[in-house]
DNA sequence: AGTTTTTAGTTGCAACCTGAAACCTAATCA
DNA sequence: TGATTAGGTTTCAGGTTGCAACTAAAAACT
């Protein structure tokens, strides 16, 4: 991260605390991963994760509360309940995978990482989860800068840079809108 | 996620538990974010985060233990200690940002998100953290498949797909190596 | 030099959270 | 009908969190 240095000591507001409210709890990410892996039922999570019943019950309820999972009684067997990911839940996939990749890269023991996530098209393993520029270039942390919204879009020469047509799928941030808000 | 469905109930091994051992603890990500923002000293973290002294002490020690921060006494003022990110710590950036972006997208309240992360080159806000295919295409969760290593690289027609020259910077997974190991 | 302030901790204690085991209730199976 | 399965809840021991007060060392003031 270039040289943000001094200016931003007081600025605490961002989405992180929001995200951590649910996903910061112990087991939340493990339950999420199990969901991605296709597990749906209470007893499945229980035996896969080795979590205590009461905690699992509590965590599932919280994940449902926060709209990450949806809980629906099974049609064919009314004892059973299905827990499935919502769109909001699926949107945690990049976070989960990058955490997983980090853990794999630095894991003390030899992590076998099986099964592997692959691109459905060619069945080749996916690359690293990446931070992209507005135009799709992969950025590393040296390419990043922290800027107050007021100063957004200003280039060194004082002109305002404009982003081209955004080709991003699955936008999490509406870049164009963010720039406009910022340019107020 | 296409239709992985039944096959992979028993497969638990991946980098996630490793990652969560440190980063799953309360405050770890918040401390990390503060570090990214340039904070270095105990009292800075303390007043920025509103965390208890003992907990902060404990968390910093753990992050240092795990090689995410390095702790070095300040040269000019020997009361002070500097906590700085290591390379391993910087590699958590995609995880932190994607969590942040998710929190921003779904945060209940109006999250102001200031300061904003921008590309240092053009000072435009970064795009969403993305899952990339080996050739750099952005993948969504529908494009993903879970495959046992044994079955890796096999296309529907039975031929073996080959990845082109990997153009990834900052590889977390060595794709080519992974494929070879898998093809054993 | 002596006192005060700053920095980075530690200690003690109450409140809260976790986890193992036992218990409960409704639905299904034999 | 009686046993079993699914999804919980209750109880209680032990661990974690967080506030407040205390400490020790270095630096700054007088």
PDB file of N, CA and C in Angstrom, chain A residues 1-2 138-145, chain B residues 118-121:
ATOM      1  N   UNK A   1       0.862  -1.180   0.000  1.00  0.00           N
ATOM      2  CA  UNK A   1       0.000   0.000   0.000  1.00  0.00           C
ATOM      3  C   UNK A   1       0.894   1.224   0.000  1.00  0.00           C
ATOM      4  N   UNK A   2       0.977   1.834  -1.132  1.00  0.00           N
ATOM      5  CA  UNK A   2       1.892   2.934  -1.431  1.00  0.00           C
ATOM      6  C   UNK A   2       2.352   3.748  -0.239  1.00  0.00           C
ATOM      7  N   UNK A 138      -5.507  -6.960 -12.460  1.00  0.00           N
ATOM      8  CA  UNK A 138      -5.293  -7.510 -11.127  1.00  0.00           C
ATOM      9  C   UNK A 138      -4.370  -6.576 -10.352  1.00  0.00           C
ATOM     10  N   UNK A 139      -4.785  -6.195  -9.163  1.00  0.00           N
ATOM     11  CA  UNK A 139      -3.989  -5.276  -8.347  1.00  0.00           C
ATOM     12  C   UNK A 139      -3.350  -6.007  -7.177  1.00  0.00           C
ATOM     13  N   UNK A 140      -2.159  -5.613  -6.839  1.00  0.00           N
ATOM     14  CA  UNK A 140      -1.543  -6.125  -5.611  1.00  0.00           C
ATOM     15  C   UNK A 140      -1.577  -5.006  -4.582  1.00  0.00           C
ATOM     16  N   UNK A 141      -1.141  -5.301  -3.374  1.00  0.00           N
ATOM     17  CA  UNK A 141      -1.332  -4.290  -2.339  1.00  0.00           C
ATOM     18  C   UNK A 141      -0.479  -3.047  -2.560  1.00  0.00           C
ATOM     19  N   UNK A 142       0.578  -3.179  -3.358  1.00  0.00           N
ATOM     20  CA  UNK A 142       1.379  -1.981  -3.667  1.00  0.00           C
ATOM     21  C   UNK A 142       0.628  -1.026  -4.597  1.00  0.00           C
ATOM     22  N   UNK A 143      -0.346  -1.566  -5.351  1.00  0.00           N
ATOM     23  CA  UNK A 143      -1.091  -0.737  -6.302  1.00  0.00           C
ATOM     24  C   UNK A 143      -2.243  -0.002  -5.638  1.00  0.00           C
ATOM     25  N   UNK A 144      -2.424  -0.248  -4.345  1.00  0.00           N
ATOM     26  CA  UNK A 144      -3.617   0.303  -3.695  1.00  0.00           C
ATOM     27  C   UNK A 144      -3.308   1.569  -2.922  1.00  0.00           C
ATOM     28  N   UNK A 145      -4.320   2.389  -2.820  1.00  0.00           N
ATOM     29  CA  UNK A 145      -4.236   3.685  -2.201  1.00  0.00           C
ATOM     30  C   UNK A 145      -5.526   3.873  -1.413  1.00  0.00           C
TER      31      UNK A 145
ATOM     32  N   UNK B 118      -8.569   2.783  -3.750  1.00  0.00           N
ATOM     33  CA  UNK B 118      -8.489   3.100  -5.173  1.00  0.00           C
ATOM     34  C   UNK B 118      -7.224   2.507  -5.782  1.00  0.00           C
ATOM     35  N   UNK B 119      -7.278   2.356  -7.084  1.00  0.00           N
ATOM     36  CA  UNK B 119      -6.103   1.984  -7.861  1.00  0.00           C
ATOM     37  C   UNK B 119      -5.160   3.186  -7.854  1.00  0.00           C
ATOM     38  N   UNK B 120      -3.926   2.972  -7.416  1.00  0.00           N
ATOM     39  CA  UNK B 120      -2.975   4.086  -7.305  1.00  0.00           C
ATOM     40  C   UNK B 120      -2.750   4.762  -8.661  1.00  0.00           C
ATOM     41  N   UNK B 121      -2.839   3.979  -9.731  1.00  0.00           N
ATOM     42  CA  UNK B 121      -2.576   4.537 -11.072  1.00  0.00           C
ATOM     43  C   UNK B 121      -3.550   5.639 -11.451  1.00  0.00           C
TER      44      UNK B 121
END
